[in-house]
CSV table of C-alpha atoms and ligand atoms in Angstrom, one decimal:
chain,number,residue,atom,x,y,z
A,187,MET,CA,-71.6,56.8,-6.9
A,188,PRO,CA,-68.6,55.9,-4.4
A,189,TYR,CA,-66.4,52.9,-5.2
A,190,ASP,CA,-63.9,50.9,-3.2
A,191,ASN,CA,-60.7,52.4,-4.5
A,192,LYS,CA,-58.0,49.9,-3.3
A,193,THR,CA,-55.2,49.5,-5.6
A,194,ILE,CA,-55.7,46.8,-8.3
A,195,PHE,CA,-53.7,45.1,-11.2
A,196,ALA,CA,-54.2,42.9,-13.9
A,197,PRO,CA,-52.6,41.9,-17.4
A,198,ILE,CA,-54.0,44.0,-20.0
A,199,SER,CA,-52.5,42.3,-22.9
A,200,ALA,CA,-53.1,38.3,-23.8
A,201,VAL,CA,-50.9,36.1,-21.3
A,202,GLY,CA,-48.7,33.3,-23.0
A,203,GLU,CA,-45.4,32.9,-25.0
A,204,SER,CA,-45.1,36.3,-26.7
A,205,GLY,CA,-43.0,39.3,-26.9
A,206,ILE,CA,-44.3,41.2,-24.0
A,207,THR,CA,-47.1,40.9,-21.3
A,208,VAL,CA,-48.5,44.3,-20.1
A,209,PHE,CA,-49.8,44.6,-16.6
A,210,ARG,CA,-51.7,47.7,-15.4
A,211,ILE,CA,-51.6,48.8,-11.7
A,212,SER,CA,-54.2,51.5,-10.9
A,213,GLY,CA,-55.2,53.1,-7.5
A,214,PRO,CA,-53.8,55.5,-4.8
A,215,GLU,CA,-51.0,53.1,-3.7
A,216,MET,CA,-49.5,52.6,-7.3
A,217,PHE,CA,-46.5,54.9,-6.7
A,218,SER,CA,-45.6,53.3,-3.3
A,219,ILE,CA,-46.0,49.9,-4.6
A,220,ILE,CA,-43.5,50.2,-7.6
A,221,SER,CA,-41.1,52.1,-5.6
A,222,ASP,CA,-40.8,48.9,-3.4
A,223,VAL,CA,-40.2,46.7,-6.4
A,224,PHE,CA,-38.7,48.5,-9.3
A,225,SER,CA,-35.1,49.5,-9.8
A,226,THR,CA,-32.9,50.8,-12.6
A,227,SER,CA,-30.2,48.6,-11.4
A,228,ASN,CA,-30.0,44.8,-12.1
A,229,GLU,CA,-26.9,44.3,-9.8
A,230,ARG,CA,-28.9,45.3,-6.4
A,231,PHE,CA,-32.1,46.9,-5.6
A,232,SER,CA,-32.1,50.6,-5.0
A,233,ARG,CA,-35.2,52.6,-4.6
A,234,VAL,CA,-36.3,55.3,-7.2
A,235,ASP,CA,-38.2,58.2,-6.1
A,236,PHE,CA,-41.1,58.4,-8.4
A,237,GLN,CA,-42.8,61.5,-7.0
A,238,ASN,CA,-40.9,63.9,-9.3
A,239,PHE,CA,-41.3,61.8,-12.3
A,240,ALA,CA,-43.6,63.5,-14.9
A,241,THR,CA,-46.9,61.7,-16.1
A,242,HIS,CA,-46.9,60.1,-19.7
A,243,THR,CA,-43.1,59.1,-19.0
A,244,SER,CA,-41.6,55.5,-19.8
A,245,HIS,CA,-38.7,54.3,-17.5
A,246,HIS,CA,-36.6,51.4,-18.2
A,247,GLY,CA,-35.3,49.0,-15.4
A,248,TRP,CA,-35.9,45.8,-13.4
A,249,LEU,CA,-38.5,44.3,-11.1
A,250,TRP,CA,-37.2,42.8,-7.6
A,251,ASP,CA,-38.8,40.5,-5.2
A,252,SER,CA,-37.2,40.7,-1.8
A,253,GLY,CA,-33.8,40.7,-3.2
A,254,GLU,CA,-34.2,38.5,-6.2
A,255,LEU,CA,-34.3,39.9,-9.8
A,256,VAL,CA,-37.6,39.0,-11.4
A,257,ASP,CA,-37.6,40.6,-14.9
A,258,GLU,CA,-36.3,43.5,-17.1
A,259,VAL,CA,-39.3,45.9,-17.7
A,260,ILE,CA,-40.5,49.2,-19.2
A,261,LEU,CA,-42.8,51.1,-16.9
A,262,THR,CA,-45.1,54.0,-18.1
A,263,ILE,CA,-46.5,56.4,-15.6
A,264,PHE,CA,-50.0,58.1,-16.0
A,265,ARG,CA,-51.0,60.5,-13.0
A,266,ALA,CA,-54.4,61.0,-11.9
A,267,PRO,CA,-56.5,62.2,-13.6
A,268,ASN,CA,-54.8,61.7,-17.0
A,269,SER,CA,-55.2,57.9,-17.2
A,270,TYR,CA,-57.5,55.5,-18.6
A,271,THR,CA,-59.1,55.1,-15.0
A,272,GLY,CA,-58.7,58.7,-13.8
A,273,GLU,CA,-56.3,57.3,-11.1
A,274,ASP,CA,-52.7,57.0,-10.7
A,275,VAL,CA,-51.7,54.3,-13.3
A,276,THR,CA,-48.6,52.6,-14.2
A,277,GLU,CA,-48.3,50.0,-17.3
A,278,ILE,CA,-45.6,47.7,-16.8
A,279,SER,CA,-44.2,46.0,-20.0
A,280,SER,CA,-42.5,42.4,-18.9
A,281,HIS,CA,-41.3,39.8,-21.2
A,282,GLY,CA,-44.1,37.4,-22.2
A,283,GLY,CA,-44.4,33.7,-20.9
A,284,SER,CA,-46.5,32.2,-18.4
A,285,TYR,CA,-43.7,31.6,-15.6
A,286,ILE,CA,-42.8,35.2,-15.8
A,287,TYR,CA,-46.4,36.1,-15.6
A,288,ARG,CA,-47.0,34.0,-12.4
A,289,LYS,CA,-43.8,35.4,-10.8
A,290,ILE,CA,-45.1,39.1,-11.5
A,291,CYS,CA,-48.7,38.4,-10.3
A,292,SER,CA,-47.2,37.0,-7.2
A,293,LEU,CA,-45.0,39.7,-6.5
A,294,PHE,CA,-47.8,42.1,-6.7
A,295,ILE,CA,-50.1,40.1,-4.6
A,296,LYS,CA,-47.2,40.2,-2.1
A,297,GLN,CA,-47.4,43.8,-2.1
A,298,GLY,CA,-51.0,43.7,-1.1
A,299,ILE,CA,-52.6,44.7,-4.5
A,300,ASP,CA,-55.7,42.8,-5.6
A,301,TYR,CA,-56.2,41.3,-8.8
A,302,ALA,CA,-58.7,43.3,-10.9
A,303,GLU,CA,-62.1,42.0,-11.5
A,304,PRO,CA,-63.3,41.8,-15.1
A,305,GLY,CA,-64.0,45.2,-16.5
A,306,GLU,CA,-62.8,46.8,-13.2
A,307,PHE,CA,-60.7,49.4,-15.0
A,308,SER,CA,-63.4,50.6,-17.3
A,309,LYS,CA,-65.7,50.6,-14.5
A,310,ARG,CA,-63.5,53.3,-12.7
A,311,ALA,CA,-63.1,55.1,-15.7
A,312,TYR,CA,-66.8,55.5,-16.1
A,313,LEU,CA,-67.3,56.2,-12.3
A,314,ASN,CA,-64.6,58.8,-12.4
A,315,GLY,CA,-66.2,60.4,-15.3
A,316,LYS,CA,-63.5,59.6,-18.0
A,317,MET,CA,-66.3,58.0,-20.1
A,318,ASP,CA,-69.9,57.4,-20.0
A,319,LEU,CA,-71.7,54.2,-19.7
A,320,ALA,CA,-72.2,53.6,-23.4
A,321,GLN,CA,-68.8,54.6,-24.1
A,322,ALA,CA,-67.3,52.1,-21.5
A,323,GLU,CA,-69.5,49.3,-23.0
A,324,ALA,CA,-68.1,50.2,-26.6
A,325,VAL,CA,-64.7,49.4,-25.3
A,326,ALA,CA,-65.8,45.6,-24.7
A,327,GLU,CA,-67.6,45.8,-28.1
A,328,LEU,CA,-64.6,47.1,-30.0
A,329,ILE,CA,-62.5,44.1,-28.6
A,330,LYS,CA,-65.1,41.7,-29.7
A,331,ALA,CA,-65.8,43.1,-33.0
A,332,LYS,CA,-64.5,40.8,-35.9
A,333,THR,CA,-66.0,42.7,-38.9
A,334,GLU,CA,-65.8,46.0,-40.3
A,335,GLU,CA,-69.3,47.0,-39.6
A,336,SER,CA,-69.2,45.8,-36.2
A,337,ASN,CA,-65.9,47.6,-35.5
A,338,LYS,CA,-67.5,50.8,-37.2
A,339,LEU,CA,-70.5,50.8,-34.7
A,340,ALA,CA,-68.3,50.3,-31.8
A,341,LEU,CA,-65.9,53.2,-32.7
A,342,LYS,CA,-69.1,55.4,-33.1
A,343,GLN,CA,-70.2,54.6,-29.8
A,344,LEU,CA,-66.5,55.0,-28.3
A,345,THR,CA,-66.1,58.5,-29.5
A,346,GLY,CA,-69.3,59.4,-28.0
A,347,GLU,CA,-71.3,60.0,-31.3
A,348,PHE,CA,-73.9,57.7,-29.9
A,349,SER,CA,-74.2,59.3,-26.6
A,350,LYS,CA,-74.5,62.7,-28.3
A,351,LYS,CA,-77.6,61.6,-30.3
A,352,ILE,CA,-79.1,60.0,-26.9
A,353,ASN,CA,-78.4,63.4,-25.2
A,354,GLU,CA,-80.2,65.3,-28.0
A,355,LEU,CA,-83.2,63.2,-27.4
A,356,ARG,CA,-82.9,63.8,-23.6
A,357,ALA,CA,-82.8,67.3,-24.2
A,358,ASP,CA,-86.3,67.3,-25.9
A,359,LEU,CA,-87.8,65.6,-22.9
A,360,ILE,CA,-86.0,68.0,-20.5
A,361,ASN,CA,-87.7,71.0,-22.4
A,362,TYR,CA,-91.1,69.7,-22.1
A,363,CYS,CA,-90.6,68.8,-18.3
A,364,SER,CA,-89.3,72.4,-17.5
A,365,LEU,CA,-92.4,74.0,-19.5
A,366,LEU,CA,-95.0,72.0,-17.6
A,367,GLU,CA,-93.2,72.6,-14.1
A,368,LEU,CA,-92.8,76.2,-15.1
A,369,GLU,CA,-96.5,76.5,-16.1
A,370,LEU,CA,-97.3,75.1,-12.5
A,371,ASP,CA,-95.9,78.3,-11.0
A,372,PHE,CA,-98.2,80.2,-13.0
A,373,SER,CA,-101.2,78.1,-12.4
A,374,GLU,CA,-103.0,80.6,-10.4
A,375,GLU,CA,-102.6,83.1,-13.4
A,376,GLY,CA,-103.9,80.6,-15.7
A,377,ILE,CA,-101.1,80.8,-18.1
A,378,ASP,CA,-100.7,78.0,-20.7
A,379,LEU,CA,-97.1,77.7,-21.6
A,380,VAL,CA,-97.5,74.5,-23.8
A,381,SER,CA,-100.7,73.4,-25.5
A,382,LYS,CA,-101.9,69.9,-24.5
A,383,ASN,CA,-102.4,69.1,-28.1
A,384,GLU,CA,-99.1,70.3,-29.4
A,385,LEU,CA,-97.4,68.1,-26.3
A,386,LEU,CA,-99.4,65.2,-27.6
A,387,SER,CA,-98.1,65.4,-31.1
A,388,LYS,CA,-94.5,66.1,-29.8
A,389,ILE,CA,-94.7,62.9,-27.6
A,390,ASP,CA,-96.0,61.0,-30.6
A,391,GLY,CA,-93.0,62.3,-32.6
A,392,ILE,CA,-90.6,61.1,-29.8
A,393,ILE,CA,-92.2,57.7,-29.4
A,394,GLU,CA,-91.9,57.2,-33.3
A,395,LYS,CA,-88.2,58.1,-33.1
A,396,PHE,CA,-87.8,55.4,-30.2
A,397,ASN,CA,-89.7,52.9,-32.0
A,398,LYS,CA,-87.5,53.4,-35.1
A,399,LEU,CA,-84.4,53.2,-32.7
A,400,THR,CA,-85.5,49.7,-31.1
A,401,LYS,CA,-86.2,48.4,-34.2
A,402,SER,CA,-82.9,49.2,-35.5
A,403,TYR,CA,-81.5,46.5,-32.9
A,404,GLU,CA,-82.9,43.8,-35.1
A,405,SER,CA,-80.0,44.6,-37.6
A,406,GLY,CA,-77.8,45.9,-34.8
A,407,LYS,CA,-77.7,42.6,-32.9
A,408,ILE,CA,-76.7,40.7,-36.0
A,409,ILE,CA,-74.0,43.2,-37.0
A,410,GLN,CA,-72.5,42.9,-33.6
A,411,ASN,CA,-72.9,39.3,-32.7
A,412,GLY,CA,-73.2,37.6,-36.1
A,413,VAL,CA,-75.9,36.2,-38.2
A,414,ASN,CA,-77.1,32.8,-36.8
A,415,LEU,CA,-77.2,30.4,-39.7
A,416,ALA,CA,-78.7,27.0,-38.9
A,417,ILE,CA,-78.5,23.9,-41.1
A,418,VAL,CA,-81.5,21.9,-40.8
A,419,GLY,CA,-83.2,18.7,-42.2
A,420,LYS,CA,-83.9,15.0,-41.7
A,421,PRO,CA,-80.9,12.7,-41.0
A,422,ASN,CA,-78.6,11.8,-43.8
A,423,VAL,CA,-79.6,14.7,-46.2
A,424,GLY,CA,-76.0,16.1,-46.0
A,425,LYS,CA,-76.2,18.9,-43.3
A,426,SER,CA,-72.9,18.0,-41.9
A,427,THR,CA,-71.2,17.9,-45.5
A,428,ILE,CA,-72.8,21.3,-46.1
A,429,PHE,CA,-71.5,22.7,-42.9
A,430,ASN,CA,-67.8,21.3,-43.6
A,431,TYR,CA,-67.9,22.8,-46.9
A,432,LEU,CA,-68.8,26.2,-45.7
A,433,LEU,CA,-66.1,26.2,-43.0
A,434,LYS,CA,-63.5,24.6,-45.4
A,435,GLU,CA,-62.7,22.1,-42.9
A,436,ASN,CA,-63.8,18.8,-41.6
A,437,ARG,CA,-65.4,20.0,-38.5
A,438,ALA,CA,-68.5,17.7,-38.2
A,439,ILE,CA,-68.4,13.8,-38.6
A,440,VAL,CA,-69.9,12.9,-41.9
A,441,SER,CA,-71.3,9.4,-42.5
A,442,ASP,CA,-74.2,7.5,-43.9
A,443,ILE,CA,-75.4,6.4,-40.6
A,444,PRO,CA,-78.5,8.5,-39.9
A,445,GLY,CA,-78.1,10.2,-36.4
A,446,THR,CA,-74.4,10.7,-36.6
A,447,THR,CA,-74.7,14.3,-35.4
A,448,ARG,CA,-76.4,13.9,-32.1
A,449,ASP,CA,-75.8,17.6,-30.7
A,450,TYR,CA,-75.4,20.9,-32.6
A,451,LEU,CA,-72.1,22.3,-33.5
A,452,GLN,CA,-71.6,25.9,-33.8
A,453,GLU,CA,-68.6,27.6,-35.5
A,454,PRO,CA,-67.9,31.3,-36.4
A,455,LEU,CA,-67.3,32.0,-40.2
A,456,ILE,CA,-66.8,35.3,-42.2
A,457,MET,CA,-68.1,35.6,-45.7
A,458,GLU,CA,-67.8,38.7,-47.6
A,459,GLY,CA,-66.9,40.7,-44.4
A,460,ILE,CA,-70.1,39.5,-42.6
A,461,GLN,CA,-69.9,37.6,-39.6
A,462,PHE,CA,-71.8,34.2,-39.2
A,463,ASN,CA,-72.2,31.7,-36.5
A,464,VAL,CA,-73.0,28.5,-38.4
A,465,ILE,CA,-74.9,25.8,-36.8
A,466,ASP,CA,-75.0,22.2,-37.8
A,467,THR,CA,-78.2,20.7,-36.2
A,468,ALA,CA,-78.8,16.9,-35.3
A,469,GLY,CA,-81.2,15.5,-37.9
A,470,ILE,CA,-84.7,16.0,-36.5
A,471,ARG,CA,-86.6,12.5,-36.0
A,472,LYS,CA,-88.1,10.5,-33.5
A,473,SER,CA,-85.4,8.1,-32.7
A,474,GLY,CA,-86.1,6.6,-28.9
A,475,ASP,CA,-82.5,7.2,-28.2
A,476,ILE,CA,-82.5,9.7,-25.1
A,477,ILE,CA,-79.1,11.6,-26.1
A,478,GLU,CA,-80.3,11.9,-29.7
A,479,GLU,CA,-83.7,13.4,-28.6
A,480,GLU,CA,-81.9,15.8,-26.2
A,481,GLY,CA,-80.0,16.9,-29.4
A,482,VAL,CA,-83.1,17.2,-31.3
A,483,ARG,CA,-84.5,19.5,-28.6
A,484,ARG,CA,-81.4,21.7,-28.4
A,485,SER,CA,-81.3,21.7,-32.4
A,486,ILE,CA,-85.0,22.9,-32.4
A,487,GLN,CA,-84.0,25.6,-30.0
A,488,LYS,CA,-81.1,26.9,-32.3
A,489,ILE,CA,-83.4,26.7,-35.2
A,490,ASP,CA,-85.8,29.3,-33.2
A,491,GLU,CA,-82.8,31.4,-32.3
A,492,SER,CA,-81.3,31.7,-35.8
A,493,ASP,CA,-81.6,34.5,-38.5
A,494,ILE,CA,-81.4,32.3,-41.4
A,495,VAL,CA,-82.4,28.7,-41.8
A,496,LEU,CA,-80.9,26.5,-44.6
A,497,GLU,CA,-83.5,23.7,-45.0
A,498,ILE,CA,-81.8,20.8,-46.7
A,499,GLU,CA,-83.4,18.0,-48.5
A,500,ASP,CA,-82.0,15.0,-50.2
A,501,LEU,CA,-82.8,15.1,-54.2
A,502,THR,CA,-82.4,11.1,-54.2
A,503,ASP,CA,-85.0,10.8,-51.2
A,504,LEU,CA,-87.8,13.3,-51.7
A,505,LYS,CA,-90.6,11.1,-50.4
A,506,SER,CA,-89.4,11.6,-46.8
A,507,SER,CA,-89.7,15.5,-47.2
A,508,GLY,CA,-88.5,17.4,-44.4
A,509,ALA,CA,-91.1,20.2,-44.6
A,510,GLU,CA,-92.8,19.4,-41.7
A,511,LEU,CA,-89.5,19.5,-39.5
A,512,VAL,CA,-89.6,23.2,-39.7
A,513,ASN,CA,-93.3,23.8,-39.4
A,514,ASP,CA,-93.1,26.4,-36.7
A,515,VAL,CA,-90.2,28.6,-38.2
A,516,ASP,CA,-90.9,32.0,-39.8
A,517,THR,CA,-90.9,31.2,-43.6
A,518,SER,CA,-88.9,34.4,-44.5
A,519,LYS,CA,-86.1,32.9,-42.5
A,520,ILE,CA,-85.7,29.8,-44.8
A,521,ILE,CA,-83.6,29.2,-47.7
A,522,LYS,CA,-84.5,25.8,-49.3
A,523,ILE,CA,-81.6,23.7,-50.7
A,524,TYR,CA,-81.6,20.4,-52.5
A,525,ASN,CA,-78.5,18.4,-52.0
A,526,LYS,CA,-76.8,15.3,-53.8
A,527,LEU,CA,-77.4,16.9,-57.4
A,528,ASP,CA,-74.5,14.6,-58.4
A,529,LEU,CA,-76.8,11.6,-57.9
A,530,SER,CA,-79.8,12.9,-59.3
A,531,ARG,CA,-81.4,14.0,-62.7
A,532,ASN,CA,-84.1,16.2,-60.8
A,533,GLY,CA,-83.5,19.4,-62.2
A,534,LYS,CA,-86.3,22.1,-61.4
A,535,MET,CA,-87.1,22.2,-57.9
A,536,ASP,CA,-88.6,25.1,-55.7
A,537,GLY,CA,-85.2,25.9,-54.4
A,538,LEU,CA,-81.3,25.7,-55.1
A,539,CYS,CA,-79.9,22.1,-56.3
A,540,VAL,CA,-76.3,21.8,-55.0
A,541,SER,CA,-73.7,18.8,-54.3
A,542,ALA,CA,-72.0,19.5,-51.2
A,543,LYS,CA,-69.8,16.5,-52.3
A,544,THR,CA,-68.5,17.8,-55.6
A,545,GLY,CA,-69.1,21.5,-54.8
A,546,ALA,CA,-71.4,22.0,-57.5
A,547,LYS,CA,-73.5,25.1,-57.0
A,548,MET,CA,-72.1,25.8,-53.7
A,549,GLY,CA,-70.8,29.1,-54.5
A,550,GLU,CA,-74.2,30.1,-55.7
A,551,LEU,CA,-75.4,29.0,-52.3
A,552,GLN,CA,-72.8,31.1,-50.6
A,553,LYS,CA,-74.1,33.9,-52.6
A,554,ILE,CA,-77.7,33.5,-51.6
A,555,ILE,CA,-76.8,33.2,-47.9
A,556,VAL,CA,-74.6,36.5,-48.0
A,557,LYS,CA,-77.5,38.4,-50.0
A,558,LYS,CA,-80.0,37.4,-47.1
A,559,ALA,CA,-77.8,38.3,-44.5
A,560,LYS,CA,-77.1,41.8,-46.0
A,561,SER,CA,-80.9,42.4,-46.3
A,562,LEU,CA,-81.3,41.6,-42.5
A,563,MET,CA,-78.6,44.0,-41.6
A,564,LYS,CA,-80.3,46.7,-43.6
A,565,SER,CA,-83.7,45.9,-42.1
A,566,ASP,CA,-84.1,49.6,-41.0
A,567,GLN,CA,-82.0,52.3,-42.6
A,568,SER,CA,-84.4,55.1,-41.8
A,569,SER,CA,-82.3,55.5,-38.5
A,570,ASP,CA,-79.0,57.1,-38.3
A,571,LEU,CA,-78.4,55.5,-35.0
A,572,ILE,CA,-78.4,51.7,-34.6
A,573,ILE,CA,-78.9,50.0,-31.2
A,574,THR,CA,-76.6,47.0,-30.8
A,575,ASN,CA,-77.0,46.4,-27.4
A,576,GLN,CA,-79.9,44.6,-25.8
A,577,ARG,CA,-79.6,46.8,-22.4
A,578,HIS,CA,-79.8,50.0,-24.5
A,579,ARG,CA,-83.1,48.6,-26.3
A,580,ASP,CA,-84.6,47.5,-23.1
A,581,CYS,CA,-84.1,51.2,-21.6
A,582,LEU,CA,-85.7,52.7,-24.7
A,583,LEU,CA,-88.6,50.4,-24.5
A,584,LYS,CA,-89.0,51.2,-20.8
A,585,SER,CA,-88.7,55.0,-21.8
A,586,CYS,CA,-91.4,54.4,-24.4
A,587,GLU,CA,-93.9,53.0,-21.8
A,588,PHE,CA,-93.6,56.0,-19.8
A,589,LEU,CA,-94.2,58.3,-22.6
A,590,VAL,CA,-97.5,56.4,-23.6
A,591,ASN,CA,-98.4,56.8,-19.7
A,592,ALA,CA,-97.8,60.6,-20.2
A,593,LYS,CA,-100.0,60.6,-23.2
A,594,GLU,CA,-102.7,58.9,-21.3
A,595,GLN,CA,-102.6,61.4,-18.5
A,596,ILE,CA,-102.8,64.2,-21.0
A,597,LYS,CA,-105.9,62.8,-22.7
A,598,GLN,CA,-107.7,62.3,-19.2
A,599,GLY,CA,-106.8,65.9,-18.3
A,600,GLY,CA,-104.3,65.0,-15.7
A,601,GLY,CA,-102.3,67.8,-13.9
A,602,ASN,CA,-99.1,69.0,-15.1
A,603,GLU,CA,-97.4,67.5,-12.2
A,604,LEU,CA,-98.5,63.9,-13.2
A,605,ILE,CA,-97.6,64.4,-16.9
A,606,SER,CA,-94.2,65.7,-15.9
A,607,PHE,CA,-93.7,62.9,-13.5
A,608,GLU,CA,-94.1,60.2,-16.7
A,609,ILE,CA,-91.9,62.5,-18.8
A,610,ARG,CA,-89.2,62.5,-16.1
A,611,ALA,CA,-89.3,58.7,-15.8
A,612,ALA,CA,-89.0,58.3,-19.5
A,613,MET,CA,-86.0,60.6,-19.5
A,614,ASP,CA,-84.5,58.7,-16.4
A,615,SER,CA,-84.8,55.4,-18.4
A,616,LEU,CA,-83.3,57.2,-21.4
A,617,SER,CA,-80.4,58.5,-19.1
A,618,GLU,CA,-79.6,54.8,-18.1
A,619,ILE,CA,-78.3,54.1,-21.5
A,620,ILE,CA,-75.3,56.5,-21.0
A,621,GLY,CA,-75.2,56.1,-17.2
A,622,LYS,CA,-76.4,59.2,-16.1
A,623,THR,CA,-78.7,57.3,-13.8
A,624,SER,CA,-77.7,54.0,-12.9
A,625,ASN,CA,-77.5,51.6,-9.7
A,626,VAL,CA,-74.8,49.2,-8.6
A,627,ASP,CA,-76.7,46.2,-9.8
A,628,ILE,CA,-76.8,47.5,-13.4
A,629,LEU,CA,-73.1,48.4,-13.2
A,630,ASN,CA,-72.0,45.2,-11.7
A,631,ASN,CA,-73.8,43.3,-14.5
A,632,ILE,CA,-72.5,45.4,-17.3
A,633,PHE,CA,-68.9,45.0,-16.1
A,634,SER,CA,-68.8,41.6,-15.1
A,635,LYS,CA,-69.2,40.7,-18.9
A,636,PHE,CA,-66.0,42.3,-19.7
A,637,CYS,CA,-62.6,40.5,-19.9
A,638,ILE,CA,-59.9,40.5,-17.5
A,639,GLY,CA,-57.6,43.7,-17.8
A,640,LYS,CA,-60.2,45.7,-19.4
B,1336,GDP,N1,-73.1,11.8,-53.5
B,1336,GDP,C1,-73.4,12.7,-52.5
B,1336,GDP,N2,-73.5,12.2,-51.1
B,1336,GDP,C2,-73.6,13.1,-50.3
B,1336,GDP,C3,-73.5,14.6,-50.5
B,1336,GDP,N3,-73.6,15.2,-49.5
B,1336,GDP,C4,-73.6,14.2,-48.4
B,1336,GDP,N4,-73.4,13.2,-49.0
B,1336,GDP,C5,-73.1,11.7,-48.2
B,1336,GDP,O1,-74.4,11.5,-47.5
B,1336,GDP,C6,-74.0,10.8,-46.3
B,1336,GDP,C7,-74.8,11.7,-45.1
B,1336,GDP,O2,-74.2,13.0,-45.0
B,1336,GDP,P1,-74.1,13.8,-43.7
B,1336,GDP,O3,-73.5,15.3,-44.0
B,1336,GDP,O4,-73.4,13.2,-42.6
B,1336,GDP,O5,-75.7,14.2,-43.5
B,1336,GDP,P2,-76.4,14.7,-42.2
B,1336,GDP,O6,-76.9,13.7,-41.4
B,1336,GDP,O7,-77.5,15.4,-42.8
B,1336,GDP,O8,-75.4,15.7,-41.4
B,1336,GDP,C8,-72.6,10.8,-46.2
B,1336,GDP,O9,-72.4,9.5,-46.6
B,1336,GDP,C9,-72.1,11.8,-47.3
B,1336,GDP,O10,-71.0,11.6,-47.7
B,1336,GDP,C10,-73.7,15.0,-51.9
B,1336,GDP,O11,-73.8,16.1,-52.4
B,1336,GDP,N5,-73.5,13.9,-52.9
B,1337,MG,MG1,-74.8,15.4,-39.5
């Protein structure tokens, strides 16, 4: 797939007050551009002839902007194809700081280089065959990873272990297609290279493997994006107090006025190495206040999207039970909690009794949450491959549909060319995962989600 190979640049480290900021320039004009701005002298600009410099070497010098000194830098050269993008690349370490950053950006733009789009370096790496699509996606996942588990999965994908497994599955399908197509060549002699019954059972086997894989996304998604933990209940039961206790900070406003939390709040939290997105919801009630009702509507949506629901009740106010609030929620997601233990003598309830105010039993609550999260993350141990990416899951589902069609064709006595057509389509869908087949829209969609400089 051809791409516009104009020379691009972007900062590849965080920008701001820091030791250094690193810029990357990639593309065919890289050498002529740095020759115009880099000098080993800080007294006057004199051109350096980079053409003879070896790849993977670093050089100390100064950036100049038409006679004006910009910054002291270290510049590293990577010659095509031995670079991240596969093109001629230089990485320039300047001093950190937002003013220097702006000066250097304007110098490069004056040289006619374009600011790279998000993910553009990785997209070029993929298009130049430096990595497959799943590996390029792993780069973004690795950067986002916040826990050991998500880091491990992203590394597996980056090193190509994941792609290797996908390739093995592809190889099975290629094998069946070739046999079916070969058989067509011998059709006049009536030679059967594959028995249709055997093919049916093989396809069933593959469908089963794919189903396992798509199921692994349930835990993969949680490992990659965190466990969504929603705190739910009537107004004033202590949801925000529990939220603050878990986060160890006064993030949500707590008050005895019902309806204080009018919109949901969401904060990341890591407990025992597991990433959570903790959501404090607006107390669910009919209020007549349109802003609060919008908050309630959003809270209900958040509850639908959550993996674990903490359903809170107030031990001092059990009459106005909150059970009806979470009627539509899958009950296996719910952990029932009774709050304000410090004010009540009620002991035996069908859930854990805590006091968010005094902290009594709150350690136990954290343990219960972690245990439930762990069980969600281990929802399918039977597959050694875990899908963490929704796009990959969708490709597998599509592939499965074609395999089901192939089975139908076989059962109806369809010709080899029809069966092989469906199996080929299944193979193409599988290939999309690693980018062996892809189109411009898919690529743009994937890489636009990357951060600048990656
Ligand atoms: N005594 C006692 N009061 C609590 C406890 N948890 C929360 N509260 C109080 O109950 C009121 C409502 O708490 P808040 O967290 O805002 O409830 P929310 O509306 O469910 O978010 C506040 O005055 C809190 O201080 C608790 O465990 N014990
Ligand atoms: Mg609240």
